[in-house]
Short mmCIF file of C-alpha atoms in Angstrom, two decimals:
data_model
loop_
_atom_site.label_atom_id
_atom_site.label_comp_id
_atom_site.label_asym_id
_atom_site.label_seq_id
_atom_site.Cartn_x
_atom_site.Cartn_y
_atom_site.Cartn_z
CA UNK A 1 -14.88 -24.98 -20.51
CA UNK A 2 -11.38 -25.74 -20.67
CA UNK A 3 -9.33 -27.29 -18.39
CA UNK A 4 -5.95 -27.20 -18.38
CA UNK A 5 -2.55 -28.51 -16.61
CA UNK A 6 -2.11 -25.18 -15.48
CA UNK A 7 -4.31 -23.55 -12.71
CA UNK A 8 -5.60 -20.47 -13.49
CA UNK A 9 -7.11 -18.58 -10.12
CA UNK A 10 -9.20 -15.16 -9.92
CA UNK A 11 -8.08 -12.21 -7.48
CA UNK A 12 -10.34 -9.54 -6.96
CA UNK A 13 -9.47 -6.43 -5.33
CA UNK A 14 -10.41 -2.71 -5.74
CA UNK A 15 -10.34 -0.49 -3.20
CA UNK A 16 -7.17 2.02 -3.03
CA UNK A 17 -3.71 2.37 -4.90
CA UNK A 18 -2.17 1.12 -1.25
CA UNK A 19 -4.23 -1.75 -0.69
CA UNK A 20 -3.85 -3.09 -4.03
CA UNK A 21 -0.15 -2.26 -3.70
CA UNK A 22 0.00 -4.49 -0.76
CA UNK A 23 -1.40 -7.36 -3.18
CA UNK A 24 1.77 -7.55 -5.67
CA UNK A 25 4.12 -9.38 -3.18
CA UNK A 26 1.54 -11.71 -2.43
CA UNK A 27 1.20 -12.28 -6.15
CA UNK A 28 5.03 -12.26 -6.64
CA UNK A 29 5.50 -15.36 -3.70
CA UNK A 30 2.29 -16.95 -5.06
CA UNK A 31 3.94 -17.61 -8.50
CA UNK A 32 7.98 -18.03 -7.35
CA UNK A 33 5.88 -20.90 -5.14
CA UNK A 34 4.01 -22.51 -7.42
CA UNK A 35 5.28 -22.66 -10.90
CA UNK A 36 1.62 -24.15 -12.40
CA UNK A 37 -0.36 -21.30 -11.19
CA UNK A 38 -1.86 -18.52 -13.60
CA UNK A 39 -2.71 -15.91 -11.77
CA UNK A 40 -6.25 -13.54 -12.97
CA UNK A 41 -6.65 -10.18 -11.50
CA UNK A 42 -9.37 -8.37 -10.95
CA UNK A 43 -8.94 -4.59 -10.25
CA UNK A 44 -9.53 -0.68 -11.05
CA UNK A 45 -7.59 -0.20 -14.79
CA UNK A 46 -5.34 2.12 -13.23
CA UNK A 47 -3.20 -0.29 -10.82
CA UNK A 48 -2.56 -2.41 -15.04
CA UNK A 49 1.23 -1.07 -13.84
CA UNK A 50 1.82 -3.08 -10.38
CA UNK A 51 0.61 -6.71 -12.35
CA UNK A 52 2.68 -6.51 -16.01
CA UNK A 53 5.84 -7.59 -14.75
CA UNK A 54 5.04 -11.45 -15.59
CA UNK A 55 3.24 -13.19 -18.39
CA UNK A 56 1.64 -15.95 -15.88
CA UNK A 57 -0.69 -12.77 -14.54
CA UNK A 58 -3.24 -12.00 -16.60
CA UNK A 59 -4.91 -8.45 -15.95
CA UNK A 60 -8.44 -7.63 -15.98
CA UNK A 61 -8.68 -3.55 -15.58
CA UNK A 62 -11.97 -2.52 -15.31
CA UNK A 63 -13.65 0.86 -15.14
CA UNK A 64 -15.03 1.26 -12.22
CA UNK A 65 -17.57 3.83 -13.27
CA UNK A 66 -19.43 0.85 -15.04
CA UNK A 67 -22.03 -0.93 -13.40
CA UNK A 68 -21.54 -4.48 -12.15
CA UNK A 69 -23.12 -5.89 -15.53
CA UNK A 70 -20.64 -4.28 -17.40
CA UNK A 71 -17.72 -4.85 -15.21
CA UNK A 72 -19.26 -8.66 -15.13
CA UNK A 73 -19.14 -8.83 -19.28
CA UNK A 74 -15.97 -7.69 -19.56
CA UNK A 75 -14.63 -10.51 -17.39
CA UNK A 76 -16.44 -13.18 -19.19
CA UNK A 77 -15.27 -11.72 -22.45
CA UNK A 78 -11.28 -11.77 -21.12
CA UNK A 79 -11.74 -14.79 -19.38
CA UNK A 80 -13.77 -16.67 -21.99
CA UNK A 81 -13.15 -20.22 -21.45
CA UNK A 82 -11.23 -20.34 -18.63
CA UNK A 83 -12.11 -22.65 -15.56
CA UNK A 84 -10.82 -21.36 -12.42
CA UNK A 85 -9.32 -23.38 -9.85
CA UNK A 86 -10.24 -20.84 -7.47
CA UNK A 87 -12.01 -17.32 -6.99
CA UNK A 88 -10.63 -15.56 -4.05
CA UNK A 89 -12.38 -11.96 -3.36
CA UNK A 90 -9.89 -10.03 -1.61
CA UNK A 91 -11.94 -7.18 -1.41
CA UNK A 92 -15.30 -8.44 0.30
CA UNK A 93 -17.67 -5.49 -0.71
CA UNK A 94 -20.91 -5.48 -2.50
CA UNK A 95 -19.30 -5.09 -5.96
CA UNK A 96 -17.16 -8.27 -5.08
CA UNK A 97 -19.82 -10.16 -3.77
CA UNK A 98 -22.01 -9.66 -6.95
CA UNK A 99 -19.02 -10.72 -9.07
CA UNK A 100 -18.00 -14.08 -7.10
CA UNK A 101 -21.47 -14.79 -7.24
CA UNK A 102 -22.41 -14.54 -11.08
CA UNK A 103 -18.94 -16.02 -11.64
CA UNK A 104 -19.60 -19.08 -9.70
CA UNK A 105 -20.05 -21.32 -12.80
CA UNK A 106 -16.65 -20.87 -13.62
CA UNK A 107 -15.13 -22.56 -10.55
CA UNK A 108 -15.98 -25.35 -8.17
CA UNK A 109 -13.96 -22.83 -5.23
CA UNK A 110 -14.68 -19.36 -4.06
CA UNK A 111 -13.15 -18.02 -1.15
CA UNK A 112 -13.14 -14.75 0.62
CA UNK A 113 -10.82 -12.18 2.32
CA UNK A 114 -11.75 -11.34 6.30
CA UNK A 115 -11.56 -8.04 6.97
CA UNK A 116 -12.07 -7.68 10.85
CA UNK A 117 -13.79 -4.42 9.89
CA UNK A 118 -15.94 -4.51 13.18
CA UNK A 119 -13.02 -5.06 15.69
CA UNK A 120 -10.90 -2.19 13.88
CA UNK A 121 -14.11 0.01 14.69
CA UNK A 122 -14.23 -0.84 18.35
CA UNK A 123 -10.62 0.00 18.63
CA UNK A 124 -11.24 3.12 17.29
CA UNK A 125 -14.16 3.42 19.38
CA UNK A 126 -12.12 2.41 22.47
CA UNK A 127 -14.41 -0.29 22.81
CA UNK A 128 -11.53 -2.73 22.71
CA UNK A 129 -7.54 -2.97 23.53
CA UNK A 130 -5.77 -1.78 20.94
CA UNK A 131 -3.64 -4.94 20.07
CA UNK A 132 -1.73 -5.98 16.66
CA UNK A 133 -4.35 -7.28 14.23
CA UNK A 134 -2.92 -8.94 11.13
CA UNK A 135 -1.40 -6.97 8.24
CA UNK A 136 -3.59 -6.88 5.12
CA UNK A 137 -0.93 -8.48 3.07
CA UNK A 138 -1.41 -11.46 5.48
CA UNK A 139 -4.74 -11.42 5.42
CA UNK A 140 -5.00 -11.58 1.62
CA UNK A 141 -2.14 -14.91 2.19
CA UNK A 142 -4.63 -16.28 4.66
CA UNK A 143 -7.15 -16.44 1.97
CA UNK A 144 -5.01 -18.00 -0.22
CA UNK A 145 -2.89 -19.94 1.97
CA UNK A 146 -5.45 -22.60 2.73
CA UNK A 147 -4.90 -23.74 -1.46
CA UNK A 148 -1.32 -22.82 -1.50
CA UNK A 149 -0.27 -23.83 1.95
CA UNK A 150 3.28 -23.43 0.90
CA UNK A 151 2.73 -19.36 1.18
CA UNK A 152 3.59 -17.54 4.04
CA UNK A 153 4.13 -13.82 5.78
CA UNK A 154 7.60 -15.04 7.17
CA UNK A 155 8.97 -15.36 2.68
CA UNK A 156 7.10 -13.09 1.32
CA UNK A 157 8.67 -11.31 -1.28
CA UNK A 158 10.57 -7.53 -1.28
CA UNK A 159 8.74 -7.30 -4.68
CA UNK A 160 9.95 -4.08 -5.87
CA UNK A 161 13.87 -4.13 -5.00
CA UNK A 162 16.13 -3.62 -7.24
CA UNK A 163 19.74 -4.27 -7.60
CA UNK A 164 20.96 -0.23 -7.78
CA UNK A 165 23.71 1.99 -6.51
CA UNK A 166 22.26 4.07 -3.70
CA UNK A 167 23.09 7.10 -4.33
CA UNK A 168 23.17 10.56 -1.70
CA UNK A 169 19.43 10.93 -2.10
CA UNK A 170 16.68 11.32 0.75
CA UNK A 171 12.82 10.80 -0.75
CA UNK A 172 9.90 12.38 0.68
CA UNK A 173 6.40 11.76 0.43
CA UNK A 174 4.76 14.09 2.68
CA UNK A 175 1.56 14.38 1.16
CA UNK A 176 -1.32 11.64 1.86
CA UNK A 177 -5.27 10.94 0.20
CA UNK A 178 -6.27 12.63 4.02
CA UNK A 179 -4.99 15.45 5.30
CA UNK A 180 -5.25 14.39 8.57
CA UNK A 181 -1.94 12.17 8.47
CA UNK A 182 -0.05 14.69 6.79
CA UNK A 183 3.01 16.21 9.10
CA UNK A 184 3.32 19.65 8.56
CA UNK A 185 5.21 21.02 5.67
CA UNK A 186 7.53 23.19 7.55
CA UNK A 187 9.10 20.39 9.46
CA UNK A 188 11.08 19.05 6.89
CA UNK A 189 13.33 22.38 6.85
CA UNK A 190 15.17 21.07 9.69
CA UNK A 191 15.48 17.39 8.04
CA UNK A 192 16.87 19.05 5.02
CA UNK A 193 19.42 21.57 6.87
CA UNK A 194 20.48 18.76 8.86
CA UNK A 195 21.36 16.38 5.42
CA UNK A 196 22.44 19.60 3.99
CA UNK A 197 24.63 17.38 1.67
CA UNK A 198 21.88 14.87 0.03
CA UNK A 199 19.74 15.55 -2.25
CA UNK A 200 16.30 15.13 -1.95
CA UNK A 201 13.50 14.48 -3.96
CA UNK A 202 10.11 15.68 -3.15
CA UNK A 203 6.94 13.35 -4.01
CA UNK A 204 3.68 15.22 -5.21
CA UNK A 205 1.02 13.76 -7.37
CA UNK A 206 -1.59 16.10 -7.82
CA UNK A 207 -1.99 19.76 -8.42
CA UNK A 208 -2.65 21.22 -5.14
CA UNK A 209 -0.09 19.12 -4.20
CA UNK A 210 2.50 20.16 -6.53
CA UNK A 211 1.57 23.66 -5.22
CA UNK A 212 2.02 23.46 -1.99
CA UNK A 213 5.54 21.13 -2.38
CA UNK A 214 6.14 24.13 -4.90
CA UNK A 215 5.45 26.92 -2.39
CA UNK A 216 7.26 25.97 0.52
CA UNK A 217 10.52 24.24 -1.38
CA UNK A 218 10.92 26.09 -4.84
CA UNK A 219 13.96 28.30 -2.69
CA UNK A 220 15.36 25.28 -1.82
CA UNK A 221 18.25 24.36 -4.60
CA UNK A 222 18.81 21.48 -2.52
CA UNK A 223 14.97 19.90 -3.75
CA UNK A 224 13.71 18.55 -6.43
CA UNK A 225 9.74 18.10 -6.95
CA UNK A 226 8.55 14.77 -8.82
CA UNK A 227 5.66 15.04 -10.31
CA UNK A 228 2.78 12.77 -11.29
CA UNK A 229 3.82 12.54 -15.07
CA UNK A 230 6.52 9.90 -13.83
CA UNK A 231 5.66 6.39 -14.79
CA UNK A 232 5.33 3.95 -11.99
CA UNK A 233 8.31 1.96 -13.17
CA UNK A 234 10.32 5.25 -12.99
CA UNK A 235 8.93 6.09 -9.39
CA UNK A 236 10.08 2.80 -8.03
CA UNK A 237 13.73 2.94 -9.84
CA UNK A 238 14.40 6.56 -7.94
CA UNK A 239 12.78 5.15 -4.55
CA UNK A 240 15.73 2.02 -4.90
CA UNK A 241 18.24 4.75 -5.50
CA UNK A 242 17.48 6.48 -2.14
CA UNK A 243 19.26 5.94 1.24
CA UNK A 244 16.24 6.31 2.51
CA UNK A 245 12.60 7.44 2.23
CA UNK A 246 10.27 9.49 4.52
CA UNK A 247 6.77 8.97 4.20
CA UNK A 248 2.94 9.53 5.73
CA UNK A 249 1.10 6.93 6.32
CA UNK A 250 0.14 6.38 2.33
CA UNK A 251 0.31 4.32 -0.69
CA UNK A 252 3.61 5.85 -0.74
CA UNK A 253 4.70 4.08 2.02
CA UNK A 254 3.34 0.98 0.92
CA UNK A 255 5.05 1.04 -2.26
CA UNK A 256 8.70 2.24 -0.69
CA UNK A 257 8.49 -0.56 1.86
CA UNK A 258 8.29 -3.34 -1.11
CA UNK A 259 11.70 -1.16 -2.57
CA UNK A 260 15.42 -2.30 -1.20
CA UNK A 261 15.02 1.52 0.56
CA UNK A 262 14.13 1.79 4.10
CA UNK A 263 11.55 3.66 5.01
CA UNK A 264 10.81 5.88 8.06
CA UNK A 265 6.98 6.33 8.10
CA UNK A 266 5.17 9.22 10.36
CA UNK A 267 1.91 8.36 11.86
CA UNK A 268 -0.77 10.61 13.68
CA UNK A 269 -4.88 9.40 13.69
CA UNK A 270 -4.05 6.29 12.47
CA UNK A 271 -1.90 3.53 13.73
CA UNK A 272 -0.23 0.66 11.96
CA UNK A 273 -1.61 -1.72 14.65
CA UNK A 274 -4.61 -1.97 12.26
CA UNK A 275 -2.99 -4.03 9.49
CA UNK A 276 -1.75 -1.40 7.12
CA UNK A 277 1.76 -1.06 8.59
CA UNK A 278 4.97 -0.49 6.31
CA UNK A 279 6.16 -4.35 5.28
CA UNK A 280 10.02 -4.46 6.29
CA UNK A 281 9.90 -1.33 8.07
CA UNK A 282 8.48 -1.56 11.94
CA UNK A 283 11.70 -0.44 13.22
CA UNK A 284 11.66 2.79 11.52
CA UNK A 285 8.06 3.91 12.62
CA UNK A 286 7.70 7.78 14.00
CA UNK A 287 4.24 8.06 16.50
CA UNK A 288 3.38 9.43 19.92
CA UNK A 289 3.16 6.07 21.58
CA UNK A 290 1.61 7.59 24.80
CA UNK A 291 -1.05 9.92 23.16
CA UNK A 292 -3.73 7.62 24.86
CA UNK A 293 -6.37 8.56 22.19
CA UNK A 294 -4.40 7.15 19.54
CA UNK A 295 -5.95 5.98 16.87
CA UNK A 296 -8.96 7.98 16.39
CA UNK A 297 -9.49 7.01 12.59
CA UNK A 298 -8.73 3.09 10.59
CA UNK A 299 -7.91 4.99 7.30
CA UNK A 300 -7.75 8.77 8.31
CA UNK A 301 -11.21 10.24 7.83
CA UNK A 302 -11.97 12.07 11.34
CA UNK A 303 -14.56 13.04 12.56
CA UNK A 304 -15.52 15.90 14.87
CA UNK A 305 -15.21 14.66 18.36
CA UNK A 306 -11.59 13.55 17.29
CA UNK A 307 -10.22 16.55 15.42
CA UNK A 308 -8.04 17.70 18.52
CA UNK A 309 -6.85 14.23 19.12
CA UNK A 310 -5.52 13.86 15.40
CA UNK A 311 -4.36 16.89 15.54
CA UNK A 312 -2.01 16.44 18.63
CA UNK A 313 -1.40 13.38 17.18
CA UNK A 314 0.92 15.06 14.14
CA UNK A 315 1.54 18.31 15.78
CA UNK A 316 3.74 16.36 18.68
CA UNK A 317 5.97 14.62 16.47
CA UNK A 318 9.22 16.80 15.91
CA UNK A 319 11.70 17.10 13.56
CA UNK A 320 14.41 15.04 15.98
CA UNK A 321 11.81 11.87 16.38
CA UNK A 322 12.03 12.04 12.36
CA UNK A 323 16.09 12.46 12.63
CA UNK A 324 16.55 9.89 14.69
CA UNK A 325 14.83 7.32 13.18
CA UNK A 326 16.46 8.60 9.56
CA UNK A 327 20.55 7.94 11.16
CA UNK A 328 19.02 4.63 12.57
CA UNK A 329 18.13 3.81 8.41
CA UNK A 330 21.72 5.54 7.20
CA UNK A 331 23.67 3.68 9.95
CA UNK A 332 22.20 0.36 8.85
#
């Protein structure tokens, strides 16, 4: 195998759009760091769009409807001669696990991502304090950091801002993968009469999606729905353009908060205490701090015996906790 000046590492992470979005500034401080590192990626074909911007990453999509032979040939075939410096597995699942370890001949260095998964569970379960655990995006640094000790949470990189006029616009993303952190629909009315004189721009990938958005805003001349058929590059050139951007806890969120746009993020079940908060953007956090059953989910699936708890948990946040929080973001 060859050898080279250069060191080429392996990433592998699957898993959502938002966790993998949480990846790229990693990536981004990783090579403005280190000029000699190639970085490989492992992930689902459909995040190719977050890892093009630079020729030192090379992307592996895969199709994650293939079994972990296929998936494994494919790497071997893109990889092909290429000795790693490192395999990090950012991911730490069975599909990961099989891959580091059939891979293992191609590198003298495999490390892998800790995930806390139990202590996030006994949180839940009020088992444990509920206490800041680290973010994700330091987490994956952590695993990297002890190669690269230059890396760090305090410089990591605002990977997706862009040098652009901010113009009178307000984006919304008030749709999420669970329903359980979405804010109710109706709510926004009062944002909107309130900035009466921006213009805002309504995020909905997905059909039902675009229906409801559709249903409740289509009256509104003062909306615009975006739909799924805009490119990601697209998406994150209209977030930069915003004064500011309201979002669920989503990938949404995730992918605002690496923008120049501040983002005011509404959380019910779950809690950004758990690692996935919005990069850049504590300040700007919406929640019922005192709702003592908060959180009753890590990622938003709830079950029964928390249903009423999740749903207090969105149904006490008004309109003016939103407000607030948005002249905080215009004022700045």
């Amino acid at each position: 195998m060859e050898r080279r000046n250069n060191k080429n590492i392996l990433l592998i992470r699957f898993s959502s759009f938002g966790d993998v979005i949480l990846l790229r500034p990693v990536v981004d401080t990783l090579l403005k760091t280190y000029s000699d590192v190639i970085i490989w990626i492992v992930t689902d074909q459909k995040n190719e769009s977050l890892f093009n911007h630079d020729p030192r990453i090379k992307f592996i999509g895969v199709d994650l409807n293939n079994n972990i032979l296929q998936i494994l040939r494919q790497i071997k075939t893109a990889s092909n001669l290429t000795y790693f410096n490192g395999i990090y597995d950012l991911h730490n699942v069975i599909r990961s696990q099989f891959i580091r370890f059939f891979l293992k001949n191609k590198t003298h260095k495999i490390r892998v991502y800790l995930k806390e998964r139990s202590r996030k569970k006994k949180i839940v379960q009020k088992k444990i304090k509920l206490i800041p655990l680290k973010h994700t995006t330091e987490r994956y640094l952590d695993c990297l950091k002890v190669d690269f000790p230059k890396i760090s949470f305090n410089n990591i990189l605002q990977s997706l801002s862009i040098k652009i006029r901010k113009e009178k616009i307000i984006g919304v993303a008030p749709f999420s993968a669970h329903s359980s952190k979405q804010w109710e629909l109706e709510n926004y009315n009062h944002i909107f009469e309130k900035y009466n004189d921006y213009k805002i721009k309504i995020f909905a990938f997905g059909e039902q999606e675009k229906i409801l958005a559709s249903k409740k805003f289509s009256q509104n001349d003062q909306v615009a729905i975006i739909s799924e058929k805009m490119e990601l590059k697209e998406q994150i050139e209209l977030i930069n353009k915003c004064c500011v951007f309201i979002s669920m806890d989503s990938a949404n969120m995730h992918l605002a908060s690496l923008t120049s746009t501040p983002v005011v993020s509404v959380w019910g079940p779950t809690h950004p205490f758990l690692g996935f908060g919005p990069l850049f953007n504590d300040h700007l956090i919406v929640q019922l701090n005192d709702l003592q059953c908060r959180p009753c989910s890590v990622y938003g699936k709830i079950n029964s015996n928390n249903l009423d708890c999740a749903k207090k948990s969105m149904t006490g946040i008004s309109s003016k906790m939103v407000i607030d929080k948005l002249e905080l973001a215009l004022k700045n």
